[in-house]
Coordinates of C-alpha atoms in Angstrom, one line a residue:
X18 CA 20.5 3.4 21.6
X19 CA 23.8 1.7 20.9
X20 CA 23.7 2.4 17.2
X21 CA 23.8 6.2 17.5
X22 CA 27.6 6.6 17.2
X23 CA 27.8 4.1 14.4
X24 CA 25.2 5.9 12.3
X25 CA 26.8 9.3 12.8
X26 CA 30.3 7.9 12.0
X27 CA 28.9 6.4 8.7
X28 CA 27.4 9.8 7.8
X29 CA 30.8 11.5 8.4
X30 CA 32.5 8.9 6.3
X31 CA 30.1 9.7 3.5
X32 CA 30.6 13.4 3.9
X33 CA 34.4 13.2 3.4
X34 CA 33.9 11.5 0.1
X35 CA 31.6 14.2 -1.4
X36 CA 32.5 17.7 -2.2
X37 CA 30.0 20.3 -1.1
X38 CA 28.6 22.9 -3.5
X39 CA 27.5 26.5 -2.9
X40 CA 24.4 28.4 -4.0
X41 CA 22.1 26.5 -1.7
X42 CA 19.9 29.4 -0.7
X43 CA 20.7 28.9 3.0
X44 CA 20.7 31.6 5.7
X45 CA 21.5 34.4 3.1
X46 CA 17.9 34.2 1.9
X47 CA 14.5 34.7 3.5
X48 CA 13.0 32.0 1.3
X49 CA 12.5 28.5 2.6
X50 CA 14.8 26.3 0.5
X51 CA 13.4 23.0 -0.6
X52 CA 15.9 20.5 -2.1
X53 CA 14.2 18.1 -4.5
X54 CA 15.3 15.0 -6.5
X55 CA 13.5 12.1 -8.2
X56 CA 11.7 11.3 -11.4
X57 CA 10.4 13.8 -13.9
X58 CA 6.9 13.3 -12.5
X59 CA 8.0 13.8 -8.9
X60 CA 10.0 17.0 -9.8
X61 CA 7.0 18.4 -11.6
X62 CA 4.8 17.8 -8.6
X63 CA 7.3 19.5 -6.2
X64 CA 7.5 22.5 -8.5
X65 CA 3.7 22.7 -8.6
X66 CA 3.6 22.7 -4.8
X67 CA 6.1 25.5 -4.6
X68 CA 4.2 27.6 -7.2
X69 CA 0.8 27.1 -5.7
X70 CA 2.0 27.8 -2.1
X71 CA 3.8 30.9 -3.1
X72 CA 0.8 32.3 -4.9
X73 CA -1.7 31.6 -2.1
X74 CA -1.0 30.9 1.5
X75 CA 2.6 31.8 1.3
X76 CA 1.8 35.2 -0.3
X77 CA -0.8 35.9 2.4
X78 CA 1.7 35.1 5.2
X79 CA 4.9 36.4 3.8
X80 CA 6.5 33.0 3.2
X81 CA 8.3 32.1 0.0
X82 CA 9.5 28.6 -0.9
X83 CA 12.3 28.0 -3.5
X84 CA 12.8 24.5 -4.9
X85 CA 16.3 23.5 -6.0
X86 CA 16.9 20.2 -8.0
X87 CA 19.8 18.1 -6.8
X88 CA 21.4 15.0 -8.4
X89 CA 20.0 11.7 -7.2
X90 CA 23.4 10.1 -6.7
X91 CA 24.7 12.7 -4.2
X92 CA 21.4 13.9 -2.7
X93 CA 21.7 12.0 0.6
X94 CA 25.4 12.7 1.1
X95 CA 24.9 16.5 0.7
X96 CA 22.0 16.5 3.1
X97 CA 24.3 14.7 5.7
X98 CA 27.1 17.3 5.1
X99 CA 24.8 20.2 5.9
X100 CA 22.7 18.6 8.6
X101 CA 23.8 20.8 11.6
X102 CA 25.0 23.9 9.7
X103 CA 23.4 27.2 8.9
X104 CA 23.6 26.5 5.2
X105 CA 21.9 23.9 3.1
X106 CA 18.2 23.2 2.6
X107 CA 15.4 24.0 5.1
X108 CA 13.2 21.2 3.7
X109 CA 14.4 18.1 2.0
X110 CA 13.1 14.7 0.9
X111 CA 13.6 11.3 2.6
X112 CA 12.7 7.7 2.0
X113 CA 11.1 7.1 5.3
X114 CA 10.9 3.3 4.9
X115 CA 14.7 3.1 5.1
X116 CA 16.3 6.3 6.5
X117 CA 13.9 8.0 8.8
X118 CA 14.9 6.4 12.1
X119 CA 18.6 6.4 11.7
X120 CA 18.5 10.0 10.4
X121 CA 16.5 11.0 13.4
X122 CA 19.1 9.3 15.7
X123 CA 21.9 11.0 13.6
X124 CA 20.2 14.4 14.1
X125 CA 19.8 15.1 10.4
X126 CA 16.2 16.3 10.8
X127 CA 14.2 17.9 13.5
X128 CA 10.9 17.0 15.1
X129 CA 8.0 19.4 14.2
X130 CA 5.2 18.4 16.5
X131 CA 4.6 21.7 18.3
X132 CA 5.0 23.9 15.2
X133 CA 2.7 21.7 13.2
X134 CA -0.1 21.6 15.8
X135 CA 0.2 25.4 16.3
X136 CA -1.0 26.1 12.7
X137 CA -4.8 26.1 12.8
X138 CA -6.0 28.3 9.9
X139 CA -5.7 25.6 7.1
X140 CA -8.4 23.3 5.9
X141 CA -6.9 19.9 6.5
X142 CA -9.9 17.9 5.2
X143 CA -10.1 14.3 6.4
X144 CA -6.7 12.7 6.3
X145 CA -6.2 9.6 8.4
X146 CA -3.7 9.8 11.2
X147 CA -2.4 6.4 9.8
X148 CA -0.6 8.2 6.9
X149 CA 1.7 9.8 9.4
X150 CA 2.6 6.7 11.3
X151 CA 6.0 6.1 9.8
X152 CA 6.9 9.7 10.4
X153 CA 6.3 9.5 14.2
X154 CA 9.1 8.3 16.4
X155 CA 10.1 8.0 20.0
X156 CA 13.8 7.2 20.2
X157 CA 13.7 5.8 23.7
X158 CA 11.0 3.2 23.1
X159 CA 11.5 2.8 19.3
X160 CA 7.8 3.2 18.8
X161 CA 5.6 5.1 16.3
X162 CA 2.4 5.8 18.2
X163 CA 0.0 8.5 17.4
X164 CA 1.3 10.5 20.4
X165 CA 4.9 10.2 19.4
X166 CA 6.9 13.1 17.9
X167 CA 6.2 14.0 14.3
X168 CA 9.1 14.5 11.9
X169 CA 7.6 15.2 8.5
X170 CA 4.8 14.7 6.0
X171 CA 4.3 12.2 3.3
X172 CA 4.4 13.6 -0.2
X173 CA 4.5 10.5 -2.4
X174 CA 2.9 7.5 -0.7
X175 CA 3.8 4.5 -2.8
X176 CA 1.2 1.8 -2.1
X177 CA 1.3 -1.7 -3.5
X178 CA -1.2 -3.5 -5.7
X179 CA -1.4 -6.5 -8.1
X180 CA -0.8 -5.4 -11.7
X181 CA -2.0 -7.8 -14.3
X182 CA -2.1 -8.2 -18.1
X183 CA -5.7 -7.8 -19.2
X184 CA -5.0 -8.9 -22.8
X185 CA -3.5 -12.3 -21.7
X186 CA -6.5 -13.0 -19.5
X187 CA -8.9 -12.3 -22.3
X188 CA -6.9 -14.5 -24.7
X189 CA -7.0 -17.3 -22.1
X190 CA -10.8 -17.2 -22.1
X191 CA -11.1 -15.4 -18.7
X192 CA -13.9 -13.0 -18.4
X193 CA -12.8 -9.8 -16.5
X194 CA -15.4 -8.0 -14.4
X195 CA -15.1 -5.1 -11.9
X196 CA -17.8 -5.5 -9.3
X197 CA -17.7 -4.7 -5.6
X198 CA -18.9 -7.5 -3.3
X199 CA -21.9 -5.5 -2.1
X200 CA -23.0 -5.0 -5.8
X201 CA -22.7 -8.6 -7.0
X202 CA -26.4 -9.5 -6.6
X203 CA -27.6 -6.4 -8.4
X204 CA -25.0 -7.0 -11.2
X205 CA -25.9 -10.6 -11.5
X206 CA -29.6 -9.6 -11.9
X207 CA -28.7 -7.2 -14.7
X208 CA -29.7 -4.1 -12.6
X209 CA -26.3 -2.3 -12.9
X210 CA -23.2 -2.3 -15.0
X211 CA -19.8 -3.0 -13.5
X212 CA -17.2 -0.2 -13.0
X213 CA -16.1 -0.7 -16.6
X214 CA -19.6 -0.4 -18.0
X215 CA -20.0 -4.2 -18.5
X216 CA -23.5 -5.6 -17.9
X217 CA -24.3 -9.3 -17.5
X218 CA -26.6 -9.0 -20.4
X219 CA -23.7 -8.1 -22.7
X220 CA -22.6 -10.7 -25.2
X221 CA -19.2 -11.2 -23.4
X222 CA -21.1 -12.4 -20.4
X223 CA -23.4 -14.8 -22.2
X224 CA -21.8 -18.0 -20.9
X225 CA -21.6 -16.7 -17.3
X226 CA -25.2 -15.6 -17.5
X227 CA -26.4 -18.9 -18.7
X228 CA -24.4 -20.7 -16.0
X229 CA -25.8 -18.6 -13.2
X230 CA -29.4 -19.1 -14.4
X231 CA -28.9 -22.8 -14.8
X232 CA -27.5 -23.1 -11.2
X233 CA -29.9 -20.5 -9.7
X234 CA -26.9 -18.6 -8.4
X235 CA -25.6 -15.1 -8.4
X236 CA -21.9 -14.3 -9.0
X237 CA -19.9 -15.5 -6.0
X238 CA -17.7 -13.1 -4.1
X239 CA -14.4 -14.4 -5.4
X240 CA -11.4 -12.8 -7.0
X241 CA -11.0 -15.7 -9.4
X242 CA -13.9 -18.1 -10.2
X243 CA -13.7 -21.3 -12.2
X244 CA -17.0 -23.2 -12.6
X245 CA -15.6 -26.7 -12.2
X246 CA -13.3 -28.2 -9.6
X247 CA -11.5 -25.1 -8.3
X248 CA -8.0 -25.8 -6.9
X249 CA -7.4 -25.4 -3.2
X250 CA -4.3 -26.2 -1.3
X251 CA -4.2 -29.3 0.9
X252 CA -1.9 -28.7 3.8
X253 CA -1.1 -32.5 3.8
X254 CA 1.1 -31.7 0.8
X255 CA -1.2 -33.0 -2.0
X256 CA -2.8 -29.6 -3.0
X257 CA -0.6 -29.0 -6.0
X258 CA -1.4 -32.4 -7.6
X259 CA -5.2 -31.6 -7.6
X260 CA -4.8 -28.8 -10.1
X261 CA -5.9 -29.4 -13.7
X262 CA -6.0 -27.2 -16.8
X263 CA -9.5 -25.7 -17.2
X264 CA -11.5 -26.8 -20.2
X265 CA -12.6 -23.5 -21.6
X266 CA -15.1 -25.2 -23.9
X267 CA -17.1 -26.3 -20.8
X268 CA -15.8 -24.1 -18.0
X269 CA -16.5 -20.5 -17.2
X270 CA -13.6 -18.5 -15.8
X271 CA -14.1 -15.1 -14.3
X272 CA -11.6 -12.6 -12.7
X273 CA -13.0 -9.8 -10.6
X274 CA -10.5 -7.0 -9.9
X275 CA -12.6 -5.5 -7.1
X276 CA -12.3 -8.5 -4.8
X277 CA -9.0 -9.7 -3.4
X278 CA -8.0 -13.3 -4.4
X279 CA -7.2 -15.7 -1.7
X280 CA -4.0 -17.7 -1.8
X281 CA -5.7 -20.7 -3.5
X282 CA -7.3 -18.5 -6.2
X283 CA -4.0 -16.8 -7.0
X284 CA -2.2 -20.2 -7.3
X285 CA -5.1 -21.6 -9.4
X286 CA -5.0 -18.8 -12.0
X287 CA -1.2 -18.6 -11.9
X288 CA -0.8 -22.3 -12.8
X289 CA -2.9 -21.6 -15.9
X290 CA -0.3 -19.1 -17.0
X291 CA 2.8 -21.2 -16.0
X292 CA 4.4 -23.6 -18.5
X293 CA 5.3 -26.0 -15.8
X294 CA 1.6 -26.6 -15.3
X295 CA 0.1 -25.7 -18.6
X296 CA 2.3 -26.5 -21.6
X297 CA 0.0 -24.3 -23.9
X298 CA 0.7 -21.2 -21.8
X299 CA 2.1 -18.3 -23.8
X300 CA 3.7 -16.9 -20.6
X301 CA 6.4 -18.6 -18.6
X302 CA 5.0 -17.8 -15.1
X303 CA 1.7 -16.7 -13.6
X304 CA 2.7 -14.6 -10.6
X305 CA 5.5 -12.7 -9.0
X306 CA 5.8 -10.9 -5.7
X307 CA 9.0 -9.8 -4.1
X308 CA 7.3 -9.5 -0.7
X309 CA 5.9 -11.9 2.0
X310 CA 3.9 -9.2 3.7
X311 CA 0.5 -9.9 2.1
X312 CA 0.9 -13.5 3.4
X313 CA 2.3 -13.1 6.9
X314 CA 0.6 -9.8 7.8
X315 CA -2.7 -11.1 6.5
X316 CA -2.9 -13.7 9.2
X317 CA -1.6 -11.4 11.9
X318 CA 2.0 -12.6 12.0
X319 CA 5.2 -10.7 11.5
X320 CA 8.9 -11.2 11.3
X321 CA 9.6 -9.3 14.6
X322 CA 8.0 -9.6 18.0
X323 CA 8.6 -7.8 21.3
X324 CA 8.5 -10.6 23.9
X325 CA 7.9 -8.2 26.8
X326 CA 6.8 -4.8 25.4
X327 CA 10.1 -3.4 26.7
X328 CA 12.3 -3.9 23.6
X329 CA 13.0 -7.6 24.0
X330 CA 12.9 -8.2 20.2
X331 CA 12.6 -11.7 18.7
X332 CA 12.8 -12.9 15.1
X333 CA 9.3 -14.4 14.7
X334 CA 9.1 -15.3 11.0
X335 CA 9.0 -19.0 11.9
X336 CA 6.5 -18.8 14.8
X337 CA 4.5 -22.1 14.5
X338 CA 1.6 -20.9 16.8
X339 CA -1.8 -20.2 15.2
X340 CA -2.9 -16.6 14.9
X341 CA -6.4 -15.3 15.8
X342 CA -8.8 -12.6 14.5
X343 CA -11.9 -11.1 16.0
X344 CA -14.8 -11.7 13.6
X345 CA -17.5 -9.9 15.5
X346 CA -18.0 -7.9 18.7
X347 CA -14.9 -7.5 20.9
X348 CA -12.3 -9.7 22.6
X349 CA -10.2 -8.8 25.7
X350 CA -6.7 -10.2 25.5
X351 CA -4.5 -11.6 28.3
X352 CA -3.0 -8.2 28.9
X353 CA -6.4 -6.4 29.1
X354 CA -6.2 -5.0 25.6
X355 CA -9.6 -4.9 23.9
X356 CA -9.7 -6.0 20.3
X357 CA -12.3 -4.9 17.8
X358 CA -13.8 -6.9 14.9
X359 CA -11.2 -7.3 12.1
X360 CA -8.2 -7.0 14.4
X361 CA -5.7 -9.8 14.9
X362 CA -4.5 -10.7 18.4
X363 CA -1.0 -9.6 19.4
X364 CA 1.7 -12.0 20.3
X365 CA 1.6 -11.0 24.0
X366 CA -2.1 -11.7 24.1
X367 CA -2.2 -15.0 22.3
X368 CA 0.6 -16.7 24.2
X369 CA 0.5 -18.3 27.7
X370 CA 2.8 -15.9 29.5
X371 CA 2.9 -15.5 33.3
X372 CA 3.2 -12.1 35.1
X373 CA 6.7 -10.9 34.6
X374 CA 7.7 -14.0 32.6
X375 CA 9.9 -13.8 29.5
X376 CA 9.5 -16.6 27.1
X377 CA 12.6 -18.2 25.6
X378 CA 12.6 -18.6 21.8
X379 CA 13.8 -22.0 20.5
X380 CA 16.4 -20.6 18.2
X381 CA 19.4 -22.9 17.7
X382 CA 20.3 -26.3 16.5
X383 CA 20.8 -29.0 19.1
X384 CA 24.1 -30.6 20.1
X385 CA 24.0 -32.9 17.1
X386 CA 23.4 -30.0 14.7
X387 CA 19.8 -30.8 14.1
X388 CA 16.8 -28.5 14.4
X389 CA 14.6 -29.2 17.5
X390 CA 11.1 -30.3 16.7
X391 CA 9.8 -27.0 18.2
X392 CA 12.3 -24.7 16.4
X393 CA 10.8 -21.2 16.2
X394 CA 8.4 -21.9 19.2
X395 CA 8.7 -20.6 22.7
X396 CA 9.5 -22.2 26.0
X397 CA 9.0 -21.3 29.6
X398 CA 11.8 -21.1 32.1
X399 CA 11.2 -24.7 33.1
X400 CA 11.7 -25.9 29.5
X401 CA 8.1 -26.6 28.7
X402 CA 6.4 -25.2 25.6
X403 CA 4.5 -22.0 26.3
X404 CA 1.4 -22.7 24.2
X405 CA -1.6 -20.5 23.5
X406 CA -3.3 -18.6 26.3
X407 CA -6.2 -20.4 27.9
X408 CA -8.5 -17.4 27.4
X409 CA -8.3 -17.9 23.6
X410 CA -8.9 -21.6 23.9
X411 CA -12.0 -20.9 26.1
X412 CA -13.3 -18.4 23.5
X413 CA -12.8 -20.8 20.6
X414 CA -14.7 -23.5 22.6
X415 CA -17.8 -21.4 22.2
X416 CA -18.0 -22.6 18.6
X417 CA -20.3 -20.4 16.4
X418 CA -20.7 -18.0 19.3
X419 CA -17.0 -17.3 19.5
X420 CA -15.7 -13.8 18.8
X421 CA -12.5 -15.4 17.4
X422 CA -11.5 -17.4 14.4
X423 CA -8.2 -19.3 14.1
X424 CA -5.8 -18.3 11.3
X425 CA -2.6 -20.0 10.1
X426 CA 0.7 -19.5 11.9
X427 CA 3.3 -17.0 10.7
X428 CA 5.5 -20.0 9.6
X429 CA 2.7 -21.5 7.5
X430 CA 2.1 -18.2 5.8
X431 CA 5.8 -17.7 5.1
X432 CA 6.3 -21.2 3.8
X433 CA 3.2 -20.7 1.5
X434 CA 5.0 -17.7 0.1
X435 CA 8.3 -19.6 -0.4
X436 CA 6.5 -22.3 -2.3
X437 CA 5.6 -19.8 -5.1
X438 CA 9.0 -19.9 -6.7
X439 CA 10.3 -23.2 -5.4
X440 CA 10.7 -26.2 -7.6
X441 CA 7.9 -28.8 -7.6
X442 CA 10.6 -31.3 -6.6
X443 CA 11.7 -29.4 -3.5
X444 CA 10.2 -29.7 0.0
X445 CA 9.1 -26.6 1.8
X446 CA 7.5 -27.2 5.1
X447 CA 4.5 -29.5 4.8
X448 CA 4.6 -29.8 1.0
X449 CA 6.5 -29.2 -2.2
X450 CA 7.0 -26.0 -4.2
X451 CA 4.6 -24.7 -6.8
X452 CA 7.1 -23.1 -9.3
X453 CA 4.5 -20.6 -10.5
X454 CA 6.9 -17.6 -10.0
X455 CA 10.3 -16.8 -11.6
X456 CA 13.5 -16.6 -9.5
X457 CA 14.4 -13.2 -8.2
X458 CA 17.7 -13.2 -10.2
X459 CA 15.7 -13.8 -13.4
X460 CA 13.5 -10.8 -12.7
X461 CA 16.2 -8.6 -11.4
X462 CA 18.5 -9.1 -14.3
X463 CA 15.9 -7.4 -16.6
X464 CA 13.7 -5.5 -14.1
X465 CA 10.1 -6.4 -13.2
X466 CA 8.5 -4.0 -15.7
X467 CA 10.5 -5.4 -18.6
X468 CA 9.7 -9.0 -17.5
X469 CA 6.1 -8.1 -17.3
X470 CA 6.1 -6.3 -20.6
X471 CA 7.6 -9.2 -22.4
X472 CA 4.5 -11.1 -21.2
X473 CA 6.5 -13.7 -19.4
X474 CA 4.5 -13.2 -16.2
X475 CA 0.8 -12.2 -16.0
X476 CA 0.4 -11.0 -12.4
X477 CA 3.0 -9.0 -10.6
X478 CA 2.9 -7.1 -7.3
X479 CA 4.3 -3.6 -7.7
X480 CA 4.0 -0.1 -6.4
X481 CA 2.1 3.0 -7.4
X482 CA 5.2 5.0 -8.4
X483 CA 5.6 2.5 -11.3
X484 CA 2.1 3.2 -12.7
X485 CA 3.1 5.7 -15.4
X486 CA 5.9 3.4 -16.7
X487 CA 3.6 0.4 -16.7
X488 CA 1.1 2.4 -18.7
X489 CA 3.3 3.9 -21.3
X490 CA 5.4 0.8 -21.9
X491 CA 2.4 -1.6 -22.0
X492 CA 0.8 0.7 -24.5
X493 CA 3.9 0.5 -26.7
X494 CA 4.0 -3.3 -26.3
X495 CA 0.4 -3.6 -27.5
X496 CA -1.5 -4.9 -24.5
X497 CA -3.6 -3.5 -21.7
X498 CA -3.1 -3.8 -18.0
X499 CA -5.0 -3.0 -14.9
X500 CA -4.7 -3.5 -11.1
X501 CA -6.4 -5.5 -8.4
X502 CA -6.0 -5.6 -4.6
X503 CA -3.2 -7.7 -3.1
X504 CA -4.1 -11.2 -1.9
X505 CA -5.8 -12.0 1.4
X506 CA -5.9 -15.2 3.5
X507 CA -9.5 -16.6 3.1
X508 CA -10.9 -20.0 3.6
X509 CA -14.3 -21.1 2.4
X510 CA -16.5 -23.5 4.2
X511 CA -16.5 -25.8 1.1
X512 CA -13.5 -24.8 -1.1
X513 CA -14.3 -27.6 -3.6
X514 CA -17.7 -26.0 -4.5
X515 CA -17.1 -23.3 -7.1
X516 CA -20.1 -21.3 -5.9
X517 CA -19.3 -21.4 -2.2
X518 CA -18.2 -18.0 -1.0
X519 CA -19.3 -18.5 2.6
X520 CA -16.1 -17.7 4.6
X521 CA -14.9 -20.0 7.3
X522 CA -12.0 -17.8 8.3
X523 CA -10.5 -14.7 6.8
X524 CA -7.4 -12.7 7.5
X525 CA -7.0 -9.0 7.1
X526 CA -6.1 -7.1 4.0
X527 CA -2.4 -6.3 4.2
X528 CA 0.6 -5.0 2.2
X529 CA 3.4 -2.6 2.4
X530 CA 3.9 1.0 1.3
X531 CA 7.0 3.1 0.7
X532 CA 6.9 6.8 1.0
X533 CA 8.9 9.8 -0.1
X534 CA 8.4 12.4 2.6
X535 CA 9.4 16.0 3.3
X536 CA 11.2 16.9 6.6
X537 CA 12.9 19.9 8.1
X538 CA 16.7 19.9 8.4
X539 CA 18.1 20.0 12.0
X540 CA 20.1 23.2 11.3
X541 CA 17.4 25.1 9.6
X542 CA 17.1 28.7 10.7
X543 CA 13.5 28.9 9.3
X544 CA 11.8 26.0 11.1
X545 CA 8.4 27.6 11.6
X546 CA 8.1 28.8 8.0
X547 CA 9.3 25.4 6.8
X548 CA 6.7 23.5 8.9
X549 CA 4.0 25.9 7.6
X550 CA 4.9 24.8 4.0
X551 CA 4.8 21.1 5.1
X552 CA 1.4 21.5 6.7
X553 CA 0.0 23.3 3.7
X554 CA 1.2 20.4 1.5
X555 CA -1.1 18.1 3.6
X556 CA -4.0 20.6 3.5
X557 CA -6.9 20.3 1.0
X558 CA -5.2 22.8 -1.3
X559 CA -1.9 21.0 -1.2
X560 CA -3.6 17.6 -1.8
X561 CA -5.4 19.0 -4.8
X562 CA -2.1 20.2 -6.3
X563 CA -0.6 16.7 -5.8
X564 CA -3.6 15.0 -7.2
X565 CA -3.7 17.2 -10.3
X566 CA 0.0 16.2 -10.8
X567 CA -1.0 12.5 -10.8
X568 CA -0.2 11.6 -7.2
X569 CA -2.8 10.0 -5.0
X570 CA -4.5 12.3 -2.5
X571 CA -4.8 11.0 1.0
X572 CA -8.3 12.4 1.5
X573 CA -10.9 10.3 -0.1
X574 CA -13.1 13.3 -0.9
X575 CA -10.3 14.5 -3.2
X576 CA -9.9 11.4 -5.3
X577 CA -11.9 13.0 -8.1
X578 CA -9.1 15.5 -8.4
X579 CA -6.7 12.8 -9.5
X580 CA -5.4 13.4 -13.0
X581 CA -3.4 10.6 -14.6
X582 CA -1.6 10.8 -17.9
X583 CA -4.0 10.2 -20.9
X584 CA -2.0 7.1 -21.9
X585 CA -3.0 5.2 -18.8
X586 CA -5.7 2.6 -19.6
X587 CA -6.0 1.1 -16.1
X588 CA -9.5 1.6 -14.7
X589 CA -9.0 0.2 -11.2
X590 CA -6.4 2.7 -10.0
X591 CA -8.6 3.2 -7.0
X592 CA -7.1 0.2 -5.3
X593 CA -3.9 2.2 -4.9
X594 CA -5.8 4.8 -2.9
X595 CA -7.7 2.1 -1.0
X596 CA -4.4 0.6 0.1
X597 CA -3.6 3.7 2.1
X598 CA -6.1 2.4 4.8
X599 CA -4.2 -0.8 5.5
X600 CA -0.7 -0.8 4.1
X601 CA 2.3 0.0 6.3
X602 CA 6.1 0.3 6.1
X603 CA 8.1 -2.9 5.6
X604 CA 10.4 -4.6 8.0
X605 CA 13.5 -2.5 7.1
X606 CA 11.7 0.4 8.8
X607 CA 11.2 -1.4 12.2
X608 CA 14.6 -0.5 13.7
X609 CA 17.0 2.5 13.5
X610 CA 18.9 0.6 10.7
X611 CA 18.2 -2.4 8.5
X612 CA 21.3 -4.5 9.5
X613 CA 19.1 -6.9 11.5
X614 CA 17.1 -7.6 8.3
X615 CA 20.2 -8.5 6.4
X616 CA 21.0 -11.1 9.0
X617 CA 18.1 -13.3 7.8
X618 CA 17.1 -12.0 4.3
X619 CA 20.4 -11.7 2.5
X620 CA 20.8 -15.5 1.9
X621 CA 17.0 -15.9 1.8
X622 CA 16.8 -13.7 -1.3
X623 CA 20.2 -14.4 -2.9
X624 CA 20.3 -18.2 -2.3
X625 CA 17.1 -19.9 -1.0
X626 CA 14.6 -18.2 -3.3
X627 CA 17.0 -18.7 -6.2
X628 CA 17.3 -22.4 -5.6
X629 CA 20.9 -22.6 -4.6
X630 CA 20.2 -23.2 -0.9
X631 CA 17.7 -25.6 0.7
X632 CA 15.1 -24.5 3.2
X633 CA 16.8 -26.6 5.9
X634 CA 20.2 -25.0 5.1
X635 CA 18.7 -21.6 5.5
X636 CA 17.1 -22.6 8.8
X637 CA 20.3 -24.1 10.2
X638 CA 22.6 -21.3 8.8
X639 CA 24.6 -23.8 6.8
X640 CA 26.5 -23.0 3.6
X641 CA 25.9 -19.3 4.0
X642 CA 28.2 -16.3 4.1
X643 CA 26.2 -14.8 7.0
X644 CA 27.9 -15.6 10.3
X645 CA 26.2 -16.5 13.5
X646 CA 24.6 -20.0 13.0
X647 CA 21.0 -20.8 12.8
X648 CA 18.9 -18.0 11.3
X649 CA 16.8 -17.3 14.3
X650 CA 19.7 -17.2 16.7
X651 CA 21.9 -15.0 14.6
X652 CA 19.1 -12.5 14.0
X653 CA 18.2 -12.5 17.7
X654 CA 21.8 -12.0 18.7
X655 CA 21.9 -8.9 16.6
X656 CA 18.6 -7.6 17.8
X657 CA 20.0 -7.4 21.3
X658 CA 22.1 -4.5 20.0
X659 CA 19.0 -2.3 19.9
X660 CA 18.2 -2.8 23.6

C-alpha cells in the first residue's frame, strides 16, 4: 500500500518528541509485560485479569503476567518507540477502530493466528466470530474476513445504545414498558409482567388497558405508540407539518424500551420534547446522535463501496439507488452470491454491471458549476445511467411472493439523518429540516453527558463505556435513566393507524461499536506466552473476570455474571450486549488511515451540521477549507491512494 512509508514516518516523528522511560519489564524478565492505561474501571479490570490468570492457568503452565500502568497522553508514543525492539511491553492496548490497520502496516504489532489456534485446552464457550472481525486483516486486499490473519482480542467492546431520561418521559405522561415483541400478547392479556415487573393490571396502565379493551386490540409492536394521529414522514416534504402536540387528557402515549423505534417514532417523540415544536417542553431538544450509521446501515447503504471487488473504492454516501433486503427464503445476486433472510443486497449485486465493466460515479459539478441531476449515481462507459440489475426488478415483480423488499437509498437515509439538527427553514433533499437535535458545537462545548444531565435533551445515542458515568451523575442530578435499542428503518402498511404494526418494509438493526483490544508487540520475545494470555482473556474464565468487573461478556451464557455498580438504575442494560450481534466498526476503520474520512466529514461536522454551510455548498465543495472540489470527487481522488 502507498501509505506504509507515510505511516511509519509519522510514528518516527512522534518518537523523537517523547523521551523513553526504563523499567518496562522487557527481555530481562520471564514475565509477560502488559502495559495498560484507561479509566479507573478499565484499569481495575486489567488488574483483575492479571491476578486471575496468574493464579490459575498461568500458574499451571508456568506463565506470569505483569501489568504496568502508563499515562494516557504518552501511551501510544511509547508503544511506537519500542515497537521493534527487545524492550517494551509484550502485550498492549489499542483502539482498533482507529489505529489497528495503520499500526499493522507500520509493524507495531504482530499477527497471532497460528499461536492462537494452537491452544486447545481452554474452554472458549460460545463467542461469535463476529467479535473478532475488526482484529482480522489482510494487508494486500484490505479485507477483514473470518479467514484473514488475527491480530488481537477485544477486551472492552463499546457498543452503542439509545440512552433516555425516564423521569422526563414520566412527567410528560408517557407510560414506559419493557416488553419483547413476542411477549406483547401475553402481557396485554395480563398473563405476565414486563421486564421491570409492571403488569397491565397495575394502576399505571389503567388508561392503556381501557383503550386496548375498547379497541379490542393488544399492545402493538412499536417502540413509541400514540393512540391518536401518529406522525409519519411524508417524502413529499410535508411530513413535519403533520405533527401536533399530543393531548394527554385524551391520548395514551407508551414507550417500549425493548422494541427499536423507527425513524418516524423517534421524530414523533422527539418533537414532544423540543421547544421548537412544543413550547411547553421542559427540555430544549428531544434527540441527539453523532452518527449516521443507524440510518444508512439500516437500509443496507454505506459511505464506501468497492466498485469492482478489487479495491476500486468509491464514496457512496450519496447513492440515490434504492436498497433491497431479503425478507424470506434466499435470493441469488447478479454475481452468484446467495443472500439469506435479513441480509441486504450488496452494491455489486443490486446494480446493472456487465462482465468486466467498471461503473463511473457521477462525482463532479458540470462546466457551469452546477450539480448534475444524477450526482452520486453511476454511469456506464457510454454515458447512460447504470440502473438496478434486472434480476432484482424481476424478483420484485412477483409482488407478495417476492423474496425482496425495497428499502430507501443511502442518500435518502443520510438526508433523513441530516434533517434532525437542521433548521425547519432549511431545505435538505426532498424536505426541510426538523430541528429536533442540538448542533454538535452546542453539545461538544459541554460534553454529551453534561448536556443530557442538564435535561436539555431526552434521548441520546451513546456507548457502553459511558454507562457508569451516566448512572452516577444522573443519580446525583435526581433523575433516572435507561437504555433502548438504536433506531431501525421500518415502514408500516398504514402508518396513520396507531394500532397498525404490520410491516411493509423493514431494514436491519445497525449501529457502530468501538473497542479497546489487546495485541502483541512486534518485537516481543515472548509471543507464545503473550498469545496464551490473550486467548485466556477470551475464554469462559477470562470472560467471567471481565463480567464481574462490570464489562459485558461476549458469551450470552455468561451475561448473568455481569456485575454493575450498585448505583446503576438502568434495567435494560441487556441492549448493550445484544448490540454485539449486529454492531460493527465505524467508517474510520475501513482504511489503513482515516484521512479519506476527513475529506468529506470535516466540513460536514464543523459547518454543515452547525448551520454555517448549506447542503448544496457541501455537495459542491464551496466555501470550504477542504481542497479538491465537489465532495464525492475530492473523496474519490484520495481513495485512489489506497489502490
